[in-house]
XYZ file of C-alpha atoms in Angstrom:
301
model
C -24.604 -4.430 1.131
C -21.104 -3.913 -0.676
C -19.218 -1.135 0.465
C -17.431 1.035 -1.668
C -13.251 1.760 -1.176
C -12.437 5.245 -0.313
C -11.272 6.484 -3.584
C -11.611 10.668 -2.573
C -10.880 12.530 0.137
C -12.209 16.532 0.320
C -9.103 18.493 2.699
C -10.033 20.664 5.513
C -9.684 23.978 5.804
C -7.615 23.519 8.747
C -4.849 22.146 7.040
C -1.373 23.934 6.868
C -0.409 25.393 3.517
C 1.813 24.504 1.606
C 5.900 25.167 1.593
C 8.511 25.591 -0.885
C 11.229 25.184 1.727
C 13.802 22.236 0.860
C 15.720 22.791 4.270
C 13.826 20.056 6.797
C 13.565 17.556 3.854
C 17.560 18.139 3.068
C 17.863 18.315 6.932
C 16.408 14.799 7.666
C 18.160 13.124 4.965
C 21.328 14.397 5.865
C 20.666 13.115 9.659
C 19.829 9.726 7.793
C 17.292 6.933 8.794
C 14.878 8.049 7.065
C 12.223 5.718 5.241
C 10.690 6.735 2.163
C 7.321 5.918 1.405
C 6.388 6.657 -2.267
C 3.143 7.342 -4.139
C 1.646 7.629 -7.839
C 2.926 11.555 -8.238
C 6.136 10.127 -7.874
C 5.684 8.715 -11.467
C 3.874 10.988 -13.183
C 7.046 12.872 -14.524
C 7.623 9.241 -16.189
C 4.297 9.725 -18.138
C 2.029 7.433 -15.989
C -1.015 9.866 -14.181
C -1.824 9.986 -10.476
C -5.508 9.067 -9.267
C -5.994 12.313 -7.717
C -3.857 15.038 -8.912
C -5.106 17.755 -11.437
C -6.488 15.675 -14.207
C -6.143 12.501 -12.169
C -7.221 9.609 -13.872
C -9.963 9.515 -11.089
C -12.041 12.465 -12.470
C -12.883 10.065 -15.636
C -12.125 6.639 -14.282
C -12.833 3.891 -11.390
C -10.201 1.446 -10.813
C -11.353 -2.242 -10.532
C -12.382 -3.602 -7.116
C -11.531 -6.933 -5.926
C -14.656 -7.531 -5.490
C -16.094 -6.939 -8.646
C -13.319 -8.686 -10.505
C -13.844 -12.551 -8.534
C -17.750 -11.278 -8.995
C -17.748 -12.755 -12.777
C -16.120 -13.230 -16.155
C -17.361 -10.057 -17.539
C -15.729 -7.664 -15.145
C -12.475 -9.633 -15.741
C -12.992 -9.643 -19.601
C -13.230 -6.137 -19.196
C -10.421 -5.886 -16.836
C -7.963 -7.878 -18.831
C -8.886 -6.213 -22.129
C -7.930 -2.707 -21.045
C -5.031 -3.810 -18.840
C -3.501 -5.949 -22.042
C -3.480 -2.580 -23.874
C -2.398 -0.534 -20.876
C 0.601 -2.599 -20.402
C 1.910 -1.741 -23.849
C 2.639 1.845 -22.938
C 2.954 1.307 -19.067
C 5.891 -1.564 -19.493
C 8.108 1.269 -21.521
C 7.912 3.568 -18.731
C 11.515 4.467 -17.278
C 12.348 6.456 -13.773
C 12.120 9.684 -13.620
C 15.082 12.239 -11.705
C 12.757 11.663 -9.058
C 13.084 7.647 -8.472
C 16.968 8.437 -9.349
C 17.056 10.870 -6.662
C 15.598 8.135 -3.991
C 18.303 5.507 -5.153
C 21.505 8.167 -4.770
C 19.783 8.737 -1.501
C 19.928 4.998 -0.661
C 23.223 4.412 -2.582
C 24.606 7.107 0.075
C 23.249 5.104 2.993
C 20.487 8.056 3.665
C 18.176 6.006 3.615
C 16.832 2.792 5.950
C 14.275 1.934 3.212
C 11.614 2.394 0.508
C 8.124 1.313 0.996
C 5.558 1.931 -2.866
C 2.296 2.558 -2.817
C 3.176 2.138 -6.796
C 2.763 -0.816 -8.747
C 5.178 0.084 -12.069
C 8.650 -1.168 -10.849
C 10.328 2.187 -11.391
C 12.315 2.376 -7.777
C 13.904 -0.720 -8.739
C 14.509 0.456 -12.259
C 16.303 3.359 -10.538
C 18.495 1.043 -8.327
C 16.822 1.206 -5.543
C 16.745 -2.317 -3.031
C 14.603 -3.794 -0.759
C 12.099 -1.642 -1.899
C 8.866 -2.534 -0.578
C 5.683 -2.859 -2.836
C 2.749 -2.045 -0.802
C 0.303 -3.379 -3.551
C 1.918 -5.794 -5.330
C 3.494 -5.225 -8.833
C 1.638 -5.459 -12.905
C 4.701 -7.336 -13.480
C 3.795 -10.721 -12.138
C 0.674 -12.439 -12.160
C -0.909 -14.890 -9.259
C -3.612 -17.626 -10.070
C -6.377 -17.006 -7.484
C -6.720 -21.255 -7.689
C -3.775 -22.904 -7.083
C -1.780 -19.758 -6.163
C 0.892 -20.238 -9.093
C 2.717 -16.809 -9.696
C 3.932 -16.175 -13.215
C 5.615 -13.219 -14.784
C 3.393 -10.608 -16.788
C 5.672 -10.605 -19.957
C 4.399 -14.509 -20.107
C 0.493 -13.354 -19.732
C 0.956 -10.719 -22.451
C 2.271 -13.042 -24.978
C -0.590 -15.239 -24.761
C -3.295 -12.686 -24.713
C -1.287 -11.983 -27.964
C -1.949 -15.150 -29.413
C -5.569 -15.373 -28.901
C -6.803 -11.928 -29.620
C -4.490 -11.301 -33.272
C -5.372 -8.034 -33.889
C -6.428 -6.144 -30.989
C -5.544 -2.688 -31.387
C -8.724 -0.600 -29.742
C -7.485 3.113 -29.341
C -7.495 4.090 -26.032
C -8.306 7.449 -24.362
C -5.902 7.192 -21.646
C -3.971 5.200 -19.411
C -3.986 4.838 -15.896
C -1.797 4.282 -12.389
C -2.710 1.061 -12.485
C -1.567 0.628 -16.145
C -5.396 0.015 -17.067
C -6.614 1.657 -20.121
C -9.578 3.823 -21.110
C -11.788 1.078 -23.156
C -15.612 1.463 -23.948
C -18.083 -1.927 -23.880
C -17.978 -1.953 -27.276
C -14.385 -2.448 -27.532
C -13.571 -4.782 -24.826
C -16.945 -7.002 -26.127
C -15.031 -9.970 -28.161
C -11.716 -10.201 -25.838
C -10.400 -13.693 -25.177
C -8.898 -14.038 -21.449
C -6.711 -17.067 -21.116
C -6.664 -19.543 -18.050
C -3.914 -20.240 -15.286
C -1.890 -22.503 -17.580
C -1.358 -24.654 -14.358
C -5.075 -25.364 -13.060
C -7.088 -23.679 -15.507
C -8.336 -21.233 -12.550
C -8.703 -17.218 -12.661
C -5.508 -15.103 -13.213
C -5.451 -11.844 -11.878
C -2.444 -9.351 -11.784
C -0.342 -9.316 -7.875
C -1.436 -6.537 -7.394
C -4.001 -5.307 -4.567
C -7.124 -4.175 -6.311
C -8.911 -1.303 -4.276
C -10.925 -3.177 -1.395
C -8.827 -5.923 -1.197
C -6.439 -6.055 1.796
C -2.548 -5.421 1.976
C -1.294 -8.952 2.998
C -0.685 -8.863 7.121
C 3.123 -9.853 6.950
C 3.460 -7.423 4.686
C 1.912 -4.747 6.659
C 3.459 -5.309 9.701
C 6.996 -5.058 7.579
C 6.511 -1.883 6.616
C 5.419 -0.954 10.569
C 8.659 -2.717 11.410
C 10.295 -0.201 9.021
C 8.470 2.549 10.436
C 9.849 1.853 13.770
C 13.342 1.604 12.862
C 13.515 4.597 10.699
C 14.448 8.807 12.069
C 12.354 9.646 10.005
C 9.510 9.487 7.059
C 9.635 11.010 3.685
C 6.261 10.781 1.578
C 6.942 11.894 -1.866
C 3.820 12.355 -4.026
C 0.795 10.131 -2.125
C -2.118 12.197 -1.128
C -2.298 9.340 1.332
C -6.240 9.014 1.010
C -6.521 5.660 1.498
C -5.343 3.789 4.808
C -2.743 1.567 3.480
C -0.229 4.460 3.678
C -1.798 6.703 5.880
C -1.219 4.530 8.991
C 1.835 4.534 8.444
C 2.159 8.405 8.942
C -0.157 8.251 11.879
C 2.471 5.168 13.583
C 5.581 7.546 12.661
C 3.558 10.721 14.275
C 2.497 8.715 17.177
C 6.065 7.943 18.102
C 7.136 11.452 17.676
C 9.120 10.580 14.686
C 9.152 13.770 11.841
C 6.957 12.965 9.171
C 7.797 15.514 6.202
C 6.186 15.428 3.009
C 6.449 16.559 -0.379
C 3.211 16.458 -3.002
C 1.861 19.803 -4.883
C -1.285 19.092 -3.026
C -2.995 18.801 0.093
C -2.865 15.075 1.613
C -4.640 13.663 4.120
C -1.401 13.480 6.021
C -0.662 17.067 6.419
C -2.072 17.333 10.284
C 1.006 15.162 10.738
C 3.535 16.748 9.050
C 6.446 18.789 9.789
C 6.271 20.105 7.042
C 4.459 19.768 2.982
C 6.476 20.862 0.714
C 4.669 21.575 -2.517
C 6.862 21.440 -5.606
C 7.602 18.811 -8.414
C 8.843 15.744 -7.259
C 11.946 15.354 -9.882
C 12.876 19.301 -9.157
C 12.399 19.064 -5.229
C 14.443 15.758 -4.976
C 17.509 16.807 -7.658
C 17.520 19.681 -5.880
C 17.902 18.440 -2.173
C 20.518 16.168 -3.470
C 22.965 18.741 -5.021
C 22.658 20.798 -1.892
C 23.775 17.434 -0.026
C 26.414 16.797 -2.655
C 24.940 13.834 -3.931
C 25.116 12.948 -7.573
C 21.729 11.809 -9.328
C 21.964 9.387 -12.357
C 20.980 11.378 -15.645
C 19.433 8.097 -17.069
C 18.551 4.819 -15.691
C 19.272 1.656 -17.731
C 16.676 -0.628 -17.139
C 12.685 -0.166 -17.530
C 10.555 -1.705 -15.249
């Protein structure tokens, strides 16, 4: 029997409420060390929705599974055709003051890294390095064949070429940068080959019930051991990929503090949840640290 990836989590009624108290996050950062570790609310001020938040794309839409997509060529027709739209609006998406606020931090030496739970390239757009991507990234694609990597700007020109005049309205867009298709409009896409081997393309990204890679998890626990502190900014931390690393951090006594306007899953081992907007909260725990945040970025993703 195929199991199902977590994709909700209901808080209990045990969980501390929460703050709008800038102090221990401004505190931590100014003590430096401290490891961010980044979620879809992060990027919702840049116009791409969270999974979970009020009117999360969740409460209309299920993300693709790995498994269904190596299942069979309809799931990835279907797949393809809404991500080949998405990726239209999601490619023009630009940081927000929040991913500027998380490179000034790092710019100032605040911070001993970055690990994304996001796939859109925005901390790097905001010149942030060595930024971790928990789940891969929609701009490169990997040939499940022969293993060939390839960058997405490549894939999108030649789903160009062989479906001329594929413009399906869509009735939203997701944090995955897939877009809200029906059957009916998805019904005569072309997907294209690995131009390599001819095998299955699918983005580098990890699909919900696929695994992190192992080198790359144990990175990011490397991280977690290094760092003073952790800093989640807008993950409700439902599913395990990021939530172990709270538990390792709270484990070792290090402060987790986190800032999300709701609940997470996390909260039991927080210091504190701050709940506030992520581009307000960060802007303004960098002016009372003195640090200047970029007005504008000037690369997209």
């Amino acid at each position: 029997m195929r199991m199902r990836p977590t994709l909700s989590w209901t808080p209990g009624e045990d969980l501390p409420p929460g703050s709008t108290d800038l102090e221990p996050v401004a505190d931590a950062l100014g003590t430096g060390g401290v490891l961010v570790l980044s979620g879809a609310g992060l990027s919702t001020e840049s116009g791409i929705p969270d999974y979970r938040g009020e009117g999360g794309s969740l409460s209309r839409h299920t993300p693709m599974t790995y498994q269904d997509f190596v299942a069979g060529a309809q799931a990835r027709r279907r797949y393809w055709a809404r991500s080949h739209l998405g990726w239209r609006t999601f490619g023009r998406a630009r940081p927000n003051a929040g991913h500027r606020a998380v490179a000034a931090f790092g710019r100032h030496g605040l911070l001993s890294g970055v690990i994304t739970q996001n796939v859109d390239g925005l901390h790097q757009a905001a010149g942030s390095e060595d930024v971790v991507e928990l789940h891969g990234a929609l701009d490169r694609v990997v040939c499940l064949s022969c293993g060939a990597r390839s960058p997405r700007r490549e894939l999108a020109r030649r789903l160009e070429e062989a479906n001329p005049g594929f413009e399906p309205v869509a009735a939203g867009i997701n944090p995955d940068g897939d877009a809200d298709l029906t059957d009916d409009q998805v019904a005569g896409f072309r997907v294209v080959p690995c131009a390599a081997c001819g095998g299955v393309l699918k983005p580098d990204v990890v699909f919900f019930g696929e695994a992190v890679p192992p080198q790359r998890v144990e990175h990011c626990r490397e991280l977690v051991r290094a760092a003073s502190s952790v800093l989640v900014l807008g993950s409700s931390l439902t599913v395990m990929s990021g939530l172990r690393f709270v538990r390792q951090a709270a484990r070792a006594g290090k402060p987790v503090l986190i800032v999300n306007r709701d609940p997470t899953r996390g909260d039991q081992h927080a210091l504190t949840r701050v709940s506030l907007p992520l581009g307000t909260a960060l802007t303004s725990v960098a002016d009372r640290l003195g640090i200047a945040v970029d007005q504008q970025a000037a690369t997209g993703p």
